[in-house]
mmCIF file of C-alpha atoms in Angstrom:
data_model
loop_
_atom_site.group_PDB
_atom_site.id
_atom_site.type_symbol
_atom_site.label_atom_id
_atom_site.label_comp_id
_atom_site.label_asym_id
_atom_site.label_seq_id
_atom_site.Cartn_x
_atom_site.Cartn_y
_atom_site.Cartn_z
ATOM 1 C CA UNK U 326 -30.715 -36.544 60.838
ATOM 2 C CA UNK U 327 -31.533 -39.112 58.644
ATOM 3 C CA UNK U 328 -31.319 -42.622 59.866
ATOM 4 C CA UNK U 329 -30.987 -45.162 56.934
ATOM 5 C CA UNK U 330 -31.667 -48.948 57.507
ATOM 6 C CA UNK U 331 -30.719 -51.412 54.632
ATOM 7 C CA UNK U 332 -32.119 -55.341 54.931
ATOM 8 C CA UNK U 333 -30.531 -57.974 54.305
ATOM 9 C CA UNK U 334 -26.935 -57.653 54.936
ATOM 10 C CA UNK U 335 -26.214 -60.610 53.177
ATOM 11 C CA UNK U 336 -27.899 -62.137 50.061
ATOM 12 C CA UNK U 337 -27.033 -65.248 47.879
ATOM 13 C CA UNK U 338 -29.180 -65.870 44.881
ATOM 14 C CA UNK U 339 -28.961 -68.441 42.221
ATOM 15 C CA UNK U 340 -28.006 -67.127 38.820
ATOM 16 C CA UNK U 341 -31.001 -66.070 36.878
ATOM 17 C CA UNK U 342 -32.847 -65.551 40.221
ATOM 18 C CA UNK U 343 -34.398 -61.585 41.595
ATOM 19 C CA UNK U 344 -32.718 -60.336 44.026
ATOM 20 C CA UNK U 345 -34.595 -57.571 46.204
ATOM 21 C CA UNK U 346 -32.840 -55.123 48.484
ATOM 22 C CA UNK U 347 -34.874 -52.935 50.759
ATOM 23 C CA UNK U 348 -34.056 -49.226 52.795
ATOM 24 C CA UNK U 349 -36.001 -47.267 55.053
ATOM 25 C CA UNK U 350 -35.559 -43.777 55.916
ATOM 26 C CA UNK U 351 -36.472 -41.412 58.663
ATOM 27 C CA UNK U 352 -36.566 -38.077 57.597
ATOM 28 C CA UNK U 353 -39.494 -37.270 55.195
ATOM 29 C CA UNK U 354 -37.658 -34.484 53.462
ATOM 30 C CA UNK U 355 -35.152 -36.763 51.867
ATOM 31 C CA UNK U 356 -36.210 -35.890 48.491
ATOM 32 C CA UNK U 357 -33.367 -38.236 46.401
ATOM 33 C CA UNK U 358 -32.380 -41.774 46.770
ATOM 34 C CA UNK U 359 -29.598 -43.338 44.782
ATOM 35 C CA UNK U 360 -28.283 -46.850 44.980
ATOM 36 C CA UNK U 361 -24.498 -47.510 44.523
ATOM 37 C CA UNK U 362 -22.691 -50.916 43.730
ATOM 38 C CA UNK U 363 -19.344 -51.379 45.065
ATOM 39 C CA UNK U 364 -16.439 -53.601 44.296
ATOM 40 C CA UNK U 365 -14.046 -54.377 47.153
ATOM 41 C CA UNK U 366 -11.324 -51.316 47.386
ATOM 42 C CA UNK U 367 -13.199 -49.527 44.613
ATOM 43 C CA UNK U 368 -15.369 -46.318 44.447
ATOM 44 C CA UNK U 369 -19.244 -46.738 44.695
ATOM 45 C CA UNK U 370 -20.808 -46.489 41.446
ATOM 46 C CA UNK U 371 -23.931 -45.234 40.672
ATOM 47 C CA UNK U 372 -26.258 -47.844 39.232
ATOM 48 C CA UNK U 373 -30.205 -46.269 39.699
ATOM 49 C CA UNK U 374 -31.607 -43.077 41.422
ATOM 50 C CA UNK U 375 -35.203 -41.987 41.956
ATOM 51 C CA UNK U 376 -36.092 -38.740 43.369
ATOM 52 C CA UNK U 377 -39.413 -38.118 46.018
ATOM 53 C CA UNK U 378 -41.832 -37.540 43.173
ATOM 54 C CA UNK U 379 -41.388 -40.925 41.485
ATOM 55 C CA UNK U 380 -42.802 -44.157 42.479
ATOM 56 C CA UNK U 381 -41.006 -46.232 40.293
ATOM 57 C CA UNK U 382 -37.907 -46.315 37.771
ATOM 58 C CA UNK U 383 -36.385 -49.330 35.592
ATOM 59 C CA UNK U 384 -32.838 -49.478 33.530
ATOM 60 C CA UNK U 385 -32.925 -52.965 31.637
ATOM 61 C CA UNK U 386 -32.450 -55.079 34.910
ATOM 62 C CA UNK U 387 -32.836 -53.138 37.958
ATOM 63 C CA UNK U 388 -35.300 -51.564 38.916
ATOM 64 C CA UNK U 389 -36.160 -49.149 42.004
ATOM 65 C CA UNK U 390 -39.488 -48.513 44.040
ATOM 66 C CA UNK U 391 -39.984 -45.777 46.383
ATOM 67 C CA UNK U 392 -42.762 -45.494 49.115
ATOM 68 C CA UNK U 393 -42.955 -42.024 50.635
ATOM 69 C CA UNK U 394 -45.639 -42.699 53.055
ATOM 70 C CA UNK U 395 -43.989 -45.640 54.209
ATOM 71 C CA UNK U 396 -40.629 -44.178 53.877
ATOM 72 C CA UNK U 397 -38.809 -46.816 52.242
ATOM 73 C CA UNK U 398 -37.560 -47.882 49.248
ATOM 74 C CA UNK U 399 -36.240 -50.978 47.157
ATOM 75 C CA UNK U 400 -33.627 -52.025 44.695
ATOM 76 C CA UNK U 401 -34.687 -55.078 42.450
ATOM 77 C CA UNK U 402 -32.100 -57.247 39.944
ATOM 78 C CA UNK U 403 -33.955 -59.481 37.948
ATOM 79 C CA UNK U 404 -32.260 -62.246 35.872
ATOM 80 C CA UNK U 405 -29.413 -61.911 38.200
ATOM 81 C CA UNK U 406 -25.416 -62.697 36.838
ATOM 82 C CA UNK U 407 -22.389 -63.606 38.590
ATOM 83 C CA UNK U 408 -21.096 -59.884 37.766
ATOM 84 C CA UNK U 409 -23.684 -58.663 39.708
ATOM 85 C CA UNK U 410 -22.018 -59.949 42.873
ATOM 86 C CA UNK U 411 -21.165 -56.492 44.934
ATOM 87 C CA UNK U 412 -21.817 -55.012 48.268
ATOM 88 C CA UNK U 413 -25.127 -52.452 47.367
ATOM 89 C CA UNK U 414 -25.670 -49.411 49.199
ATOM 90 C CA UNK U 415 -28.790 -47.354 49.366
ATOM 91 C CA UNK U 416 -29.023 -43.639 50.419
ATOM 92 C CA UNK U 417 -31.241 -41.288 51.132
ATOM 93 C CA UNK U 418 -30.172 -37.405 50.840
ATOM 94 C CA UNK U 419 -31.868 -34.052 50.827
ATOM 95 C CA UNK U 420 -28.610 -31.860 51.155
ATOM 96 C CA UNK U 421 -25.736 -34.720 51.866
ATOM 97 C CA UNK U 422 -25.931 -38.471 51.691
ATOM 98 C CA UNK U 423 -26.776 -41.189 54.446
ATOM 99 C CA UNK U 424 -25.823 -44.383 53.306
ATOM 100 C CA UNK U 425 -27.330 -47.541 54.493
ATOM 101 C CA UNK U 426 -25.208 -50.240 56.175
ATOM 102 C CA UNK U 427 -25.178 -52.203 52.489
ATOM 103 C CA UNK U 428 -25.782 -55.495 51.252
ATOM 104 C CA UNK U 429 -23.426 -58.284 50.471
ATOM 105 C CA UNK U 430 -25.090 -59.773 47.110
ATOM 106 C CA UNK U 431 -23.573 -63.156 45.614
ATOM 107 C CA UNK U 432 -24.408 -64.586 42.698
ATOM 108 C CA UNK U 433 -24.231 -68.388 42.285
ATOM 109 C CA UNK U 434 -23.574 -69.789 38.944
ATOM 110 C CA UNK I 238 -18.465 -36.915 32.711
ATOM 111 C CA UNK I 239 -17.111 -35.163 36.031
ATOM 112 C CA UNK I 240 -14.338 -36.951 37.344
ATOM 113 C CA UNK I 241 -12.621 -36.377 41.123
ATOM 114 C CA UNK I 242 -9.283 -37.461 41.205
ATOM 115 C CA UNK I 243 -8.115 -38.683 44.567
ATOM 116 C CA UNK I 244 -4.279 -39.477 45.989
ATOM 117 C CA UNK I 245 -2.752 -41.326 47.165
ATOM 118 C CA UNK I 246 -4.732 -44.476 46.254
ATOM 119 C CA UNK I 247 -2.625 -46.511 49.106
ATOM 120 C CA UNK I 248 -0.496 -45.056 51.587
ATOM 121 C CA UNK I 249 1.373 -46.932 54.618
ATOM 122 C CA UNK I 250 2.752 -44.548 57.373
ATOM 123 C CA UNK I 251 4.014 -44.922 60.589
ATOM 124 C CA UNK I 252 2.410 -44.369 63.895
ATOM 125 C CA UNK I 253 2.427 -40.677 65.046
ATOM 126 C CA UNK I 254 2.905 -39.101 61.268
ATOM 127 C CA UNK I 255 0.528 -37.311 59.402
ATOM 128 C CA UNK I 256 -1.048 -38.191 55.925
ATOM 129 C CA UNK I 257 -2.587 -35.915 53.783
ATOM 130 C CA UNK I 258 -5.264 -36.849 50.825
ATOM 131 C CA UNK I 259 -6.162 -34.814 48.403
ATOM 132 C CA UNK I 260 -9.459 -34.816 46.316
ATOM 133 C CA UNK I 261 -9.475 -32.460 42.831
ATOM 134 C CA UNK I 262 -12.718 -31.948 40.416
ATOM 135 C CA UNK I 263 -10.919 -32.041 37.217
ATOM 136 C CA UNK I 264 -13.787 -30.614 34.859
ATOM 137 C CA UNK I 265 -15.785 -29.091 37.353
ATOM 138 C CA UNK I 266 -15.821 -26.677 40.449
ATOM 139 C CA UNK I 267 -16.767 -28.344 43.643
ATOM 140 C CA UNK I 268 -18.129 -25.899 46.106
ATOM 141 C CA UNK I 269 -18.648 -28.721 48.569
ATOM 142 C CA UNK I 270 -16.643 -32.091 49.194
ATOM 143 C CA UNK I 271 -17.992 -34.714 51.199
ATOM 144 C CA UNK I 272 -15.360 -36.908 53.079
ATOM 145 C CA UNK I 273 -16.277 -40.665 54.096
ATOM 146 C CA UNK I 274 -14.637 -43.266 55.890
ATOM 147 C CA UNK I 275 -15.315 -46.967 55.337
ATOM 148 C CA UNK I 276 -14.402 -50.035 57.439
ATOM 149 C CA UNK I 277 -13.991 -53.425 55.740
ATOM 150 C CA UNK I 278 -17.345 -54.806 54.658
ATOM 151 C CA UNK I 279 -19.002 -51.551 56.229
ATOM 152 C CA UNK I 280 -20.617 -48.809 54.870
ATOM 153 C CA UNK I 281 -19.467 -45.384 54.176
ATOM 154 C CA UNK I 282 -19.459 -43.484 57.120
ATOM 155 C CA UNK I 283 -19.975 -39.119 56.490
ATOM 156 C CA UNK I 284 -16.844 -37.667 58.354
ATOM 157 C CA UNK I 285 -17.146 -33.971 57.254
ATOM 158 C CA UNK I 286 -17.949 -31.492 54.711
ATOM 159 C CA UNK I 287 -15.726 -28.980 53.323
ATOM 160 C CA UNK I 288 -16.677 -26.095 51.620
ATOM 161 C CA UNK I 289 -14.432 -23.581 50.089
ATOM 162 C CA UNK I 290 -13.642 -20.711 51.738
ATOM 163 C CA UNK I 291 -15.167 -21.475 55.158
ATOM 164 C CA UNK I 292 -14.620 -24.185 58.185
ATOM 165 C CA UNK I 293 -15.665 -27.567 57.293
ATOM 166 C CA UNK I 294 -18.363 -29.131 58.792
ATOM 167 C CA UNK I 295 -17.483 -32.189 60.907
ATOM 168 C CA UNK I 296 -20.317 -34.963 61.950
ATOM 169 C CA UNK I 297 -20.745 -35.869 65.666
ATOM 170 C CA UNK I 298 -18.088 -38.105 66.825
ATOM 171 C CA UNK I 299 -15.066 -36.674 64.400
ATOM 172 C CA UNK I 300 -12.249 -35.287 65.683
ATOM 173 C CA UNK I 301 -11.624 -31.990 64.144
ATOM 174 C CA UNK I 302 -7.841 -31.850 65.239
ATOM 175 C CA UNK I 303 -7.261 -35.124 63.895
ATOM 176 C CA UNK I 304 -8.861 -34.643 60.358
ATOM 177 C CA UNK I 305 -8.071 -31.557 59.239
ATOM 178 C CA UNK I 306 -10.020 -30.934 56.294
ATOM 179 C CA UNK I 307 -9.002 -27.857 54.094
ATOM 180 C CA UNK I 308 -10.919 -26.620 50.734
ATOM 181 C CA UNK I 309 -8.464 -24.690 49.426
ATOM 182 C CA UNK I 310 -9.953 -23.710 46.062
ATOM 183 C CA UNK I 311 -12.848 -24.703 43.801
ATOM 184 C CA UNK I 312 -11.165 -27.892 42.804
ATOM 185 C CA UNK I 313 -9.200 -29.076 45.555
ATOM 186 C CA UNK I 314 -10.106 -30.204 48.976
ATOM 187 C CA UNK I 315 -7.886 -32.170 51.424
ATOM 188 C CA UNK I 316 -7.801 -34.466 54.258
ATOM 189 C CA UNK I 317 -5.090 -34.763 56.748
ATOM 190 C CA UNK I 318 -4.837 -37.279 59.351
ATOM 191 C CA UNK I 319 -3.151 -36.156 62.082
ATOM 192 C CA UNK I 320 -0.588 -38.467 64.530
ATOM 193 C CA UNK I 321 -1.995 -41.183 62.976
ATOM 194 C CA UNK I 322 -2.875 -44.519 65.050
ATOM 195 C CA UNK I 323 -3.505 -48.038 63.581
ATOM 196 C CA UNK I 324 -7.174 -47.276 64.591
ATOM 197 C CA UNK I 325 -7.244 -44.785 61.656
ATOM 198 C CA UNK I 326 -6.395 -47.437 59.242
ATOM 199 C CA UNK I 327 -9.310 -47.344 56.674
ATOM 200 C CA UNK I 328 -10.420 -46.681 53.387
ATOM 201 C CA UNK I 329 -10.837 -42.618 52.869
ATOM 202 C CA UNK I 330 -12.798 -41.556 49.823
ATOM 203 C CA UNK I 331 -14.377 -38.399 48.912
ATOM 204 C CA UNK I 332 -17.406 -37.090 46.901
ATOM 205 C CA UNK I 333 -18.430 -33.725 45.454
ATOM 206 C CA UNK I 334 -21.750 -32.594 43.766
ATOM 207 C CA UNK I 335 -21.864 -32.939 40.203
ATOM 208 C CA UNK I 336 -23.831 -30.372 38.846
ATOM 209 C CA UNK I 337 -25.341 -27.339 40.337
ATOM 210 C CA UNK I 338 -28.981 -27.960 40.962
ATOM 211 C CA UNK I 339 -28.589 -31.735 40.312
ATOM 212 C CA UNK I 340 -28.397 -34.335 43.100
ATOM 213 C CA UNK I 341 -25.784 -36.245 41.541
ATOM 214 C CA UNK I 342 -22.737 -37.030 42.862
ATOM 215 C CA UNK I 343 -19.254 -38.118 41.943
ATOM 216 C CA UNK I 344 -16.960 -40.169 43.966
ATOM 217 C CA UNK I 345 -13.320 -40.165 44.141
ATOM 218 C CA UNK I 346 -11.517 -43.653 43.918
ATOM 219 C CA UNK I 347 -10.588 -43.728 47.551
ATOM 220 C CA UNK I 348 -7.115 -43.931 49.813
ATOM 221 C CA UNK I 349 -6.460 -46.947 51.512
ATOM 222 C CA UNK I 350 -4.335 -46.068 54.367
ATOM 223 C CA UNK I 351 -2.643 -48.259 56.646
ATOM 224 C CA UNK I 352 -0.569 -46.780 59.756
ATOM 225 C CA UNK I 353 1.877 -49.276 61.118
#
């Protein structure tokens, strides 16, 4: 089955700086890569996603890049704000999701 | 938009009892429902996939007899934790594919189970 690895597990940045979270996957057949933001005790919220036929996607301060050859994808958050503090999960999917281990992001005011 | 309603949000039960968690798709039909378990500060772990009208598919290491999954209709899937033990205490969450042919998924709000 699919194996998704995510780094770093924790990340602290100063407000206004950028944050980058990286994930790798093992199954080259995976074709959909969403990113979720989860606040403590709440459901994950989809923040951005990318399909395997696209290399990069941007939505305001959030961007995701995908390298199919290397089987890795990254989440980029620019101009970070304190409300960006949360746990972020990547996932790789073909017919079901396999989640990364999560990154706890703290944005320091 | 598509909504998955999950109940209860929190439940405390005694060891040895059973607890049922329900997930309902409110405005769409969910032929498939995924059930996840999440420990504090950990990722979501897929437990099983339920399919309406057929037996659930369990991930390796998940006890079928302990975590009973039933997908009774196109809008309802249930997870029953039988003979609960303190180690079953966790956050359980379901998700369903939102639209046919679309990879998007909708998550339930989660259930915090505490077994005392």
